[in-house]
Amino acid sequence: MIRLARIVSAVAGTVLLASVATAEPIEIKLGHVGEPGSLFDQTSQEFAKRANEKLGDKAKVVVYGSSQLGNDGELLKKLKLGTVDLALPSTVMTTVAPEFGVFEMPYLVKDRDHAAKIREAVINPVLIPIAKEKGYEILATWENGFRQITNNTRPIVKPEDLKGIKLRTPKGVWRVRMFQAYGATPSPMALSEVFVALQTGVMDGQENPLAQIYPSRFQEVQKYLSMSGHVYTPAYLTAGRSWSRLPPDVQKTLAETAIEMQPVALEIAANLDKELLGKLKDAGMQVNEVDKAAFIAASKPVYEQFAAEVPGGQKLIDDSLALGKGS
């Protein structure tokens, strides 16, 4: 009996060791709304590649783009539930905390060097702790990009050219207010729904970075591209409830790789802007520059409302603008 017990124990131990040896690495789900080839796609894939090389068989980052795991709002909810591990929200962060609306202020960010300064002086010390209080762990700040206007009605040169144009915006009160101030008729809509809305005429136009416009194939259903550069939106690699369940060494690798990706994301974005403008022209879009001075003048009420309504809003604006002086 003793011998039989030893045999059974040995077999059980062997099975246990075999199951441990063949255990699958932890799957870390990273969801975003970008289409293949978009900036979200390229930065997420590069992050996953770098992180997975370091993680070995401990864990594996798997990227789910094209809103496979939900739109921006749904991804935020799933981060809270812990059913998605990482996401790449942008404008939708204004629904988490109004302070993120500082990046909805038109012409706040001059260029990517200025964006990097704001990241270090405003996002890291001010906005990241606010997000943490709301249950979101921002690991790093990447990019969504400088936003441009497309439509099927006319070239947009001055704000009044937007009068009556039905324009899709992402979810967030300040983008809606901005385009109302310019005379447009803005409506928030999930990115995954925009192509059909433009194709069917439910919407006349939309606004997005070139790195979202081209991969989303908006050039197939839009005639005019107006280079407004009206808003620069960061993207935030964000974790939620499941973060605390990850082993500390996995957390460390993910966090370090996310920060390592910050300058890489800016470089990828700059290269994409140059490449995709040419492709959009080749696709037949009529491209024009806007009268930025006219747009800046028309943006004043939006700044005033933000400063009045958001706690510390004026300081966020002043601190961000000051970082762009001389750059």
mmCIF file of C-alpha atoms in Angstrom:
data_model
loop_
_atom_site.group_PDB
_atom_site.id
_atom_site.type_symbol
_atom_site.label_atom_id
_atom_site.label_comp_id
_atom_site.label_asym_id
_atom_site.label_seq_id
_atom_site.Cartn_x
_atom_site.Cartn_y
_atom_site.Cartn_z
ATOM 1 C CA MET A 1 0.000 0.000 0.000
ATOM 2 C CA ILE A 2 2.826 2.344 0.902
ATOM 3 C CA ARG A 3 4.534 1.585 -2.411
ATOM 4 C CA LEU A 4 1.285 2.209 -4.323
ATOM 5 C CA ALA A 5 0.807 5.526 -2.502
ATOM 6 C CA ARG A 6 4.330 6.558 -3.489
ATOM 7 C CA ILE A 7 3.677 5.682 -7.130
ATOM 8 C CA VAL A 8 0.414 7.662 -7.130
ATOM 9 C CA SER A 9 2.185 10.618 -5.494
ATOM 10 C CA ALA A 10 5.024 10.496 -8.008
ATOM 11 C CA VAL A 11 2.607 10.368 -10.939
ATOM 12 C CA ALA A 12 0.607 13.281 -9.517
ATOM 13 C CA GLY A 13 3.799 15.283 -9.073
ATOM 14 C CA THR A 14 4.861 14.579 -12.651
ATOM 15 C CA VAL A 15 1.453 15.682 -13.971
ATOM 16 C CA LEU A 16 1.640 18.862 -11.887
ATOM 17 C CA LEU A 17 5.124 19.689 -13.154
ATOM 18 C CA ALA A 18 4.030 19.032 -16.723
ATOM 19 C CA SER A 19 1.019 21.324 -16.339
ATOM 20 C CA VAL A 20 3.217 24.069 -14.880
ATOM 21 C CA ALA A 21 5.747 23.630 -17.673
ATOM 22 C CA THR A 22 3.065 23.903 -20.350
ATOM 23 C CA ALA A 23 1.114 26.734 -18.683
ATOM 24 C CA GLU A 24 0.213 29.479 -21.097
ATOM 25 C CA PRO A 25 1.622 32.960 -20.389
ATOM 26 C CA ILE A 26 -0.803 35.543 -19.004
ATOM 27 C CA GLU A 27 -2.619 37.249 -21.874
ATOM 28 C CA ILE A 28 -2.661 41.031 -21.514
ATOM 29 C CA LYS A 29 -5.420 42.443 -23.724
ATOM 30 C CA LEU A 30 -4.710 45.855 -25.247
ATOM 31 C CA GLY A 31 -7.724 47.365 -27.001
ATOM 32 C CA HIS A 32 -7.936 50.458 -29.212
ATOM 33 C CA VAL A 33 -10.205 51.941 -31.893
ATOM 34 C CA GLY A 34 -7.616 52.510 -34.643
ATOM 35 C CA GLU A 35 -7.717 50.699 -37.974
ATOM 36 C CA PRO A 36 -4.749 48.661 -39.302
ATOM 37 C CA GLY A 37 -1.910 51.008 -40.233
ATOM 38 C CA SER A 38 -3.152 53.832 -37.995
ATOM 39 C CA LEU A 39 -0.934 55.508 -35.425
ATOM 40 C CA PHE A 40 -2.795 53.648 -32.660
ATOM 41 C CA ASP A 41 -2.136 50.388 -34.459
ATOM 42 C CA GLN A 42 1.540 51.059 -35.141
ATOM 43 C CA THR A 43 2.363 52.288 -31.625
ATOM 44 C CA SER A 44 0.398 49.487 -29.949
ATOM 45 C CA GLN A 45 2.048 46.816 -32.083
ATOM 46 C CA GLU A 46 5.517 48.241 -31.451
ATOM 47 C CA PHE A 47 4.805 48.369 -27.707
ATOM 48 C CA ALA A 48 3.589 44.756 -27.752
ATOM 49 C CA LYS A 49 6.669 43.617 -29.683
ATOM 50 C CA ARG A 50 9.081 45.303 -27.268
ATOM 51 C CA ALA A 51 7.204 44.236 -24.137
ATOM 52 C CA ASN A 52 6.810 40.628 -25.265
ATOM 53 C CA GLU A 53 10.538 40.316 -26.002
ATOM 54 C CA LYS A 54 11.220 41.292 -22.376
ATOM 55 C CA LEU A 55 8.375 39.309 -20.812
ATOM 56 C CA GLY A 56 9.388 35.958 -22.316
ATOM 57 C CA ASP A 57 6.982 33.251 -21.165
ATOM 58 C CA LYS A 58 5.649 35.252 -18.175
ATOM 59 C CA ALA A 59 3.014 37.178 -20.097
ATOM 60 C CA LYS A 60 2.050 38.239 -23.591
ATOM 61 C CA VAL A 61 0.525 41.518 -24.782
ATOM 62 C CA VAL A 62 -2.123 40.854 -27.458
ATOM 63 C CA VAL A 63 -3.411 43.869 -29.415
ATOM 64 C CA TYR A 64 -7.073 44.134 -30.432
ATOM 65 C CA GLY A 65 -7.606 47.107 -32.765
ATOM 66 C CA SER A 66 -10.512 48.335 -34.909
ATOM 67 C CA SER A 67 -12.815 48.598 -31.859
ATOM 68 C CA GLN A 68 -12.862 44.779 -31.544
ATOM 69 C CA LEU A 69 -13.148 45.095 -27.769
ATOM 70 C CA GLY A 70 -15.457 48.112 -27.917
ATOM 71 C CA ASN A 71 -15.450 51.819 -28.686
ATOM 72 C CA ASP A 72 -13.598 54.304 -26.485
ATOM 73 C CA GLY A 73 -16.364 54.577 -23.888
ATOM 74 C CA GLU A 74 -16.824 50.819 -23.722
ATOM 75 C CA LEU A 75 -13.084 50.288 -23.350
ATOM 76 C CA LEU A 76 -13.006 52.627 -20.351
ATOM 77 C CA LYS A 77 -15.823 50.620 -18.751
ATOM 78 C CA LYS A 78 -14.006 47.347 -19.441
ATOM 79 C CA LEU A 79 -10.820 48.719 -17.874
ATOM 80 C CA LYS A 80 -12.875 49.447 -14.758
ATOM 81 C CA LEU A 81 -14.357 45.922 -14.821
ATOM 82 C CA GLY A 82 -10.965 44.316 -15.462
ATOM 83 C CA THR A 83 -12.116 42.523 -18.626
ATOM 84 C CA VAL A 84 -9.657 44.575 -20.716
ATOM 85 C CA ASP A 85 -6.166 45.114 -19.325
ATOM 86 C CA LEU A 86 -4.873 48.047 -21.370
ATOM 87 C CA ALA A 87 -6.487 50.605 -23.676
ATOM 88 C CA LEU A 88 -5.435 53.710 -25.598
ATOM 89 C CA PRO A 89 -8.052 56.401 -24.902
ATOM 90 C CA SER A 90 -7.689 59.960 -26.139
ATOM 91 C CA THR A 91 -10.449 62.619 -26.182
ATOM 92 C CA VAL A 92 -12.772 60.335 -24.201
ATOM 93 C CA MET A 93 -10.646 60.961 -21.081
ATOM 94 C CA THR A 94 -12.592 64.222 -20.686
ATOM 95 C CA THR A 95 -15.484 61.997 -19.553
ATOM 96 C CA VAL A 96 -13.267 60.635 -16.778
ATOM 97 C CA ALA A 97 -12.140 64.027 -15.490
ATOM 98 C CA PRO A 98 -12.849 67.502 -16.926
ATOM 99 C CA GLU A 99 -9.217 68.548 -16.471
ATOM 100 C CA PHE A 100 -8.269 66.407 -19.497
ATOM 101 C CA GLY A 101 -10.255 68.907 -21.547
ATOM 102 C CA VAL A 102 -7.233 71.209 -21.576
ATOM 103 C CA PHE A 103 -6.185 69.275 -24.704
ATOM 104 C CA GLU A 104 -9.502 70.260 -26.264
ATOM 105 C CA MET A 105 -8.429 73.896 -26.289
ATOM 106 C CA PRO A 106 -7.842 74.942 -29.920
ATOM 107 C CA TYR A 107 -4.242 75.693 -30.908
ATOM 108 C CA LEU A 108 -2.947 75.024 -27.386
ATOM 109 C CA VAL A 109 -0.089 72.771 -28.587
ATOM 110 C CA LYS A 110 2.346 74.252 -31.112
ATOM 111 C CA ASP A 111 4.326 71.165 -32.091
ATOM 112 C CA ARG A 112 5.506 67.801 -30.787
ATOM 113 C CA ASP A 113 8.389 69.293 -28.788
ATOM 114 C CA HIS A 114 5.806 71.430 -26.999
ATOM 115 C CA ALA A 115 3.620 68.325 -26.488
ATOM 116 C CA ALA A 116 6.544 66.513 -24.834
ATOM 117 C CA LYS A 117 7.089 69.449 -22.451
ATOM 118 C CA ILE A 118 3.409 69.475 -21.519
ATOM 119 C CA ARG A 119 3.580 65.725 -20.898
ATOM 120 C CA GLU A 120 6.361 66.159 -18.351
ATOM 121 C CA ALA A 121 5.087 69.334 -16.669
ATOM 122 C CA VAL A 122 1.293 68.934 -16.798
ATOM 123 C CA ILE A 123 0.185 65.401 -17.649
ATOM 124 C CA ASN A 124 2.567 63.491 -15.368
ATOM 125 C CA PRO A 125 2.266 65.603 -12.186
ATOM 126 C CA VAL A 126 -1.342 66.795 -12.550
ATOM 127 C CA LEU A 127 -3.512 64.665 -14.857
ATOM 128 C CA ILE A 128 -2.140 61.192 -14.122
ATOM 129 C CA PRO A 129 -2.894 61.455 -10.359
ATOM 130 C CA ILE A 130 -6.423 62.676 -11.194
ATOM 131 C CA ALA A 131 -6.975 59.639 -13.444
ATOM 132 C CA LYS A 132 -5.618 57.349 -10.699
ATOM 133 C CA GLU A 133 -8.231 58.680 -8.272
ATOM 134 C CA LYS A 134 -10.873 57.673 -10.816
ATOM 135 C CA GLY A 135 -9.516 54.118 -11.058
ATOM 136 C CA TYR A 136 -7.302 54.455 -14.141
ATOM 137 C CA GLU A 137 -3.537 53.872 -14.189
ATOM 138 C CA ILE A 138 -1.973 55.871 -17.042
ATOM 139 C CA LEU A 139 1.321 54.167 -17.850
ATOM 140 C CA ALA A 140 2.498 56.596 -20.532
ATOM 141 C CA THR A 141 1.393 59.339 -22.897
ATOM 142 C CA TRP A 142 1.634 58.610 -26.609
ATOM 143 C CA GLU A 143 -0.152 60.435 -29.419
ATOM 144 C CA ASN A 144 -3.399 60.666 -31.331
ATOM 145 C CA GLY A 145 -2.201 63.698 -33.271
ATOM 146 C CA PHE A 146 -2.935 67.081 -34.826
ATOM 147 C CA ARG A 147 -6.510 67.050 -36.072
ATOM 148 C CA GLN A 148 -7.636 68.178 -39.532
ATOM 149 C CA ILE A 149 -11.120 68.716 -41.015
ATOM 150 C CA THR A 150 -12.601 66.757 -43.916
ATOM 151 C CA ASN A 151 -15.999 67.268 -45.521
ATOM 152 C CA ASN A 152 -18.018 66.917 -48.724
ATOM 153 C CA THR A 153 -19.466 70.435 -48.925
ATOM 154 C CA ARG A 154 -16.673 72.970 -49.443
ATOM 155 C CA PRO A 155 -13.042 73.775 -48.545
ATOM 156 C CA ILE A 156 -12.855 75.153 -44.997
ATOM 157 C CA VAL A 157 -10.725 78.305 -44.848
ATOM 158 C CA LYS A 158 -12.436 80.391 -42.160
ATOM 159 C CA PRO A 159 -14.713 79.309 -39.292
ATOM 160 C CA GLU A 160 -17.798 80.614 -41.100
ATOM 161 C CA ASP A 161 -17.183 78.039 -43.848
ATOM 162 C CA LEU A 162 -18.313 75.410 -41.332
ATOM 163 C CA LYS A 163 -21.776 76.944 -40.972
ATOM 164 C CA GLY A 164 -24.441 74.268 -41.323
ATOM 165 C CA ILE A 165 -21.985 71.408 -41.865
ATOM 166 C CA LYS A 166 -22.928 68.240 -39.973
ATOM 167 C CA LEU A 167 -19.615 67.271 -38.413
ATOM 168 C CA ARG A 168 -18.800 64.111 -36.481
ATOM 169 C CA THR A 169 -16.731 64.611 -33.345
ATOM 170 C CA PRO A 170 -15.503 62.162 -30.690
ATOM 171 C CA LYS A 171 -17.299 62.041 -27.367
ATOM 172 C CA GLY A 172 -16.371 65.050 -25.255
ATOM 173 C CA VAL A 173 -18.167 68.291 -24.490
ATOM 174 C CA TRP A 174 -15.375 70.667 -25.537
ATOM 175 C CA ARG A 175 -15.012 69.477 -29.126
ATOM 176 C CA VAL A 176 -18.745 69.954 -29.559
ATOM 177 C CA ARG A 177 -18.599 73.459 -28.091
ATOM 178 C CA MET A 178 -15.598 74.351 -30.244
ATOM 179 C CA PHE A 179 -17.326 73.479 -33.489
ATOM 180 C CA GLN A 180 -20.554 75.112 -32.369
ATOM 181 C CA ALA A 181 -18.503 78.280 -31.841
ATOM 182 C CA TYR A 182 -17.200 77.898 -35.396
ATOM 183 C CA GLY A 183 -20.741 77.531 -36.783
ATOM 184 C CA ALA A 184 -20.817 73.805 -37.524
ATOM 185 C CA THR A 185 -23.452 71.308 -36.368
ATOM 186 C CA PRO A 186 -21.309 68.797 -34.417
ATOM 187 C CA SER A 187 -22.451 65.352 -33.268
ATOM 188 C CA PRO A 188 -20.417 62.876 -31.183
ATOM 189 C CA MET A 189 -20.150 59.410 -32.726
ATOM 190 C CA ALA A 190 -17.983 56.316 -32.274
ATOM 191 C CA LEU A 191 -15.111 56.145 -34.778
ATOM 192 C CA SER A 192 -16.278 52.724 -35.976
ATOM 193 C CA GLU A 193 -19.553 54.282 -37.200
ATOM 194 C CA VAL A 194 -18.095 57.276 -39.043
ATOM 195 C CA PHE A 195 -17.334 55.782 -42.475
ATOM 196 C CA VAL A 196 -20.935 54.720 -43.063
ATOM 197 C CA ALA A 197 -22.235 58.033 -41.684
ATOM 198 C CA LEU A 198 -20.097 59.911 -44.224
ATOM 199 C CA GLN A 199 -20.912 57.496 -47.022
ATOM 200 C CA THR A 200 -24.672 57.850 -46.504
ATOM 201 C CA GLY A 201 -24.642 61.602 -45.852
ATOM 202 C CA VAL A 202 -25.762 61.309 -42.243
ATOM 203 C CA MET A 203 -22.629 63.377 -41.606
ATOM 204 C CA ASP A 204 -21.066 65.877 -44.028
ATOM 205 C CA GLY A 205 -17.636 65.748 -42.461
ATOM 206 C CA GLN A 206 -15.419 64.792 -39.547
ATOM 207 C CA GLU A 207 -12.147 65.836 -37.914
ATOM 208 C CA ASN A 208 -9.230 63.550 -37.082
ATOM 209 C CA PRO A 209 -5.466 63.263 -37.403
ATOM 210 C CA LEU A 210 -4.202 62.123 -40.806
ATOM 211 C CA ALA A 211 -3.076 58.916 -39.076
ATOM 212 C CA GLN A 212 -6.750 58.097 -38.434
ATOM 213 C CA ILE A 213 -8.208 59.595 -41.642
ATOM 214 C CA TYR A 214 -6.262 57.497 -44.138
ATOM 215 C CA PRO A 215 -6.437 54.076 -42.416
ATOM 216 C CA SER A 216 -10.180 54.664 -41.851
ATOM 217 C CA ARG A 217 -10.521 55.200 -45.649
ATOM 218 C CA PHE A 218 -12.330 58.507 -45.230
ATOM 219 C CA GLN A 219 -10.663 59.655 -48.477
ATOM 220 C CA GLU A 220 -13.063 57.287 -50.252
ATOM 221 C CA VAL A 221 -16.106 59.200 -48.980
ATOM 222 C CA GLN A 222 -14.740 62.736 -48.450
ATOM 223 C CA LYS A 223 -13.760 65.356 -51.020
ATOM 224 C CA TYR A 224 -12.086 68.170 -49.077
ATOM 225 C CA LEU A 225 -9.215 68.055 -46.566
ATOM 226 C CA SER A 226 -8.613 71.329 -44.736
ATOM 227 C CA MET A 227 -5.344 71.445 -42.794
ATOM 228 C CA SER A 228 -6.651 73.171 -39.684
ATOM 229 C CA GLY A 229 -4.468 71.526 -37.020
ATOM 230 C CA HIS A 230 -7.090 72.826 -34.606
ATOM 231 C CA VAL A 231 -6.390 70.427 -31.746
ATOM 232 C CA TYR A 232 -3.525 68.165 -30.701
ATOM 233 C CA THR A 233 -4.749 65.129 -28.790
ATOM 234 C CA PRO A 234 -2.495 62.856 -26.758
ATOM 235 C CA ALA A 235 -3.313 59.173 -26.332
ATOM 236 C CA TYR A 236 -2.857 57.563 -22.945
ATOM 237 C CA LEU A 237 -1.802 53.947 -22.494
ATOM 238 C CA THR A 238 -4.091 53.124 -19.610
ATOM 239 C CA ALA A 239 -4.648 50.196 -17.256
ATOM 240 C CA GLY A 240 -7.538 49.547 -14.912
ATOM 241 C CA ARG A 241 -8.770 47.029 -12.363
ATOM 242 C CA SER A 242 -6.735 44.079 -13.620
ATOM 243 C CA TRP A 243 -3.437 45.965 -13.203
ATOM 244 C CA SER A 244 -3.159 45.079 -9.516
ATOM 245 C CA ARG A 245 -3.565 41.372 -10.348
ATOM 246 C CA LEU A 246 -0.482 41.289 -12.557
ATOM 247 C CA PRO A 247 2.820 40.107 -11.021
ATOM 248 C CA PRO A 248 5.044 43.052 -9.972
ATOM 249 C CA ASP A 249 7.777 42.141 -12.467
ATOM 250 C CA VAL A 250 5.227 42.105 -15.308
ATOM 251 C CA GLN A 251 3.886 45.487 -14.172
ATOM 252 C CA LYS A 252 7.428 46.869 -14.133
ATOM 253 C CA THR A 253 8.182 45.641 -17.655
ATOM 254 C CA LEU A 254 4.937 47.025 -19.069
ATOM 255 C CA ALA A 255 5.365 50.412 -17.357
ATOM 256 C CA GLU A 256 8.995 50.792 -18.434
ATOM 257 C CA THR A 257 8.226 49.778 -22.026
ATOM 258 C CA ALA A 258 5.270 52.175 -22.169
ATOM 259 C CA ILE A 259 7.525 55.094 -21.176
ATOM 260 C CA GLU A 260 10.225 53.905 -23.573
ATOM 261 C CA MET A 261 7.608 54.218 -26.324
ATOM 262 C CA GLN A 262 6.854 57.910 -25.665
ATOM 263 C CA PRO A 263 9.483 59.428 -28.005
ATOM 264 C CA VAL A 264 8.993 56.540 -30.435
ATOM 265 C CA ALA A 265 5.270 57.329 -30.709
ATOM 266 C CA LEU A 266 6.037 60.979 -31.518
ATOM 267 C CA GLU A 267 8.537 59.936 -34.192
ATOM 268 C CA ILE A 268 6.131 57.456 -35.797
ATOM 269 C CA ALA A 269 3.425 60.132 -35.773
ATOM 270 C CA ALA A 270 5.621 62.759 -37.454
ATOM 271 C CA ASN A 271 6.627 60.317 -40.203
ATOM 272 C CA LEU A 272 3.019 59.259 -40.753
ATOM 273 C CA ASP A 273 1.868 62.870 -41.165
ATOM 274 C CA LYS A 274 4.325 63.406 -44.023
ATOM 275 C CA GLU A 275 3.592 60.082 -45.693
ATOM 276 C CA LEU A 276 -0.192 60.175 -45.412
ATOM 277 C CA LEU A 277 -0.699 63.733 -46.650
ATOM 278 C CA GLY A 278 0.813 62.652 -49.961
ATOM 279 C CA LYS A 279 -1.366 59.543 -50.061
ATOM 280 C CA LEU A 280 -4.531 61.538 -49.385
ATOM 281 C CA LYS A 281 -3.660 63.934 -52.216
ATOM 282 C CA ASP A 282 -2.959 60.996 -54.512
ATOM 283 C CA ALA A 283 -6.373 59.574 -53.577
ATOM 284 C CA GLY A 284 -7.971 62.702 -55.016
ATOM 285 C CA MET A 285 -8.705 64.791 -51.944
ATOM 286 C CA GLN A 286 -8.568 68.559 -52.454
ATOM 287 C CA VAL A 287 -6.217 69.920 -49.787
ATOM 288 C CA ASN A 288 -6.117 73.497 -48.509
ATOM 289 C CA GLU A 289 -4.675 75.484 -45.613
ATOM 290 C CA VAL A 290 -6.990 77.337 -43.221
ATOM 291 C CA ASP A 291 -6.796 80.883 -41.876
ATOM 292 C CA LYS A 292 -5.484 79.884 -38.450
ATOM 293 C CA ALA A 293 -5.629 83.453 -37.098
ATOM 294 C CA ALA A 294 -9.371 83.503 -37.807
ATOM 295 C CA PHE A 295 -9.840 80.156 -36.061
ATOM 296 C CA ILE A 296 -7.779 81.258 -33.053
ATOM 297 C CA ALA A 297 -9.904 84.400 -32.723
ATOM 298 C CA ALA A 298 -13.106 82.339 -32.919
ATOM 299 C CA SER A 299 -11.774 79.994 -30.199
ATOM 300 C CA LYS A 300 -11.696 82.600 -27.431
ATOM 301 C CA PRO A 301 -15.127 81.694 -25.953
ATOM 302 C CA VAL A 302 -14.072 78.056 -25.571
ATOM 303 C CA TYR A 303 -11.020 79.043 -23.504
ATOM 304 C CA GLU A 304 -13.164 81.340 -21.361
ATOM 305 C CA GLN A 305 -15.737 78.611 -20.704
ATOM 306 C CA PHE A 306 -13.072 76.045 -19.802
ATOM 307 C CA ALA A 307 -11.360 78.445 -17.383
ATOM 308 C CA ALA A 308 -14.703 79.263 -15.746
ATOM 309 C CA GLU A 309 -16.097 75.725 -15.486
ATOM 310 C CA VAL A 310 -13.138 73.429 -14.787
ATOM 311 C CA PRO A 311 -11.410 73.601 -11.382
ATOM 312 C CA GLY A 312 -7.880 74.892 -11.968
ATOM 313 C CA GLY A 313 -8.704 75.275 -15.667
ATOM 314 C CA GLN A 314 -7.035 78.648 -16.132
ATOM 315 C CA LYS A 315 -3.809 77.383 -14.552
ATOM 316 C CA LEU A 316 -3.790 74.318 -16.782
ATOM 317 C CA ILE A 317 -4.147 76.574 -19.831
ATOM 318 C CA ASP A 318 -1.544 79.090 -18.651
ATOM 319 C CA ASP A 319 1.005 76.434 -17.683
ATOM 320 C CA SER A 320 0.591 74.615 -20.987
ATOM 321 C CA LEU A 321 0.836 77.734 -23.133
ATOM 322 C CA ALA A 322 3.888 78.985 -21.210
ATOM 323 C CA LEU A 323 5.782 75.804 -22.118
ATOM 324 C CA GLY A 324 5.413 76.680 -25.803
ATOM 325 C CA LYS A 325 7.034 80.091 -25.588
ATOM 326 C CA GLY A 326 10.279 80.200 -27.480
ATOM 327 C CA SER A 327 9.879 76.656 -28.817
#
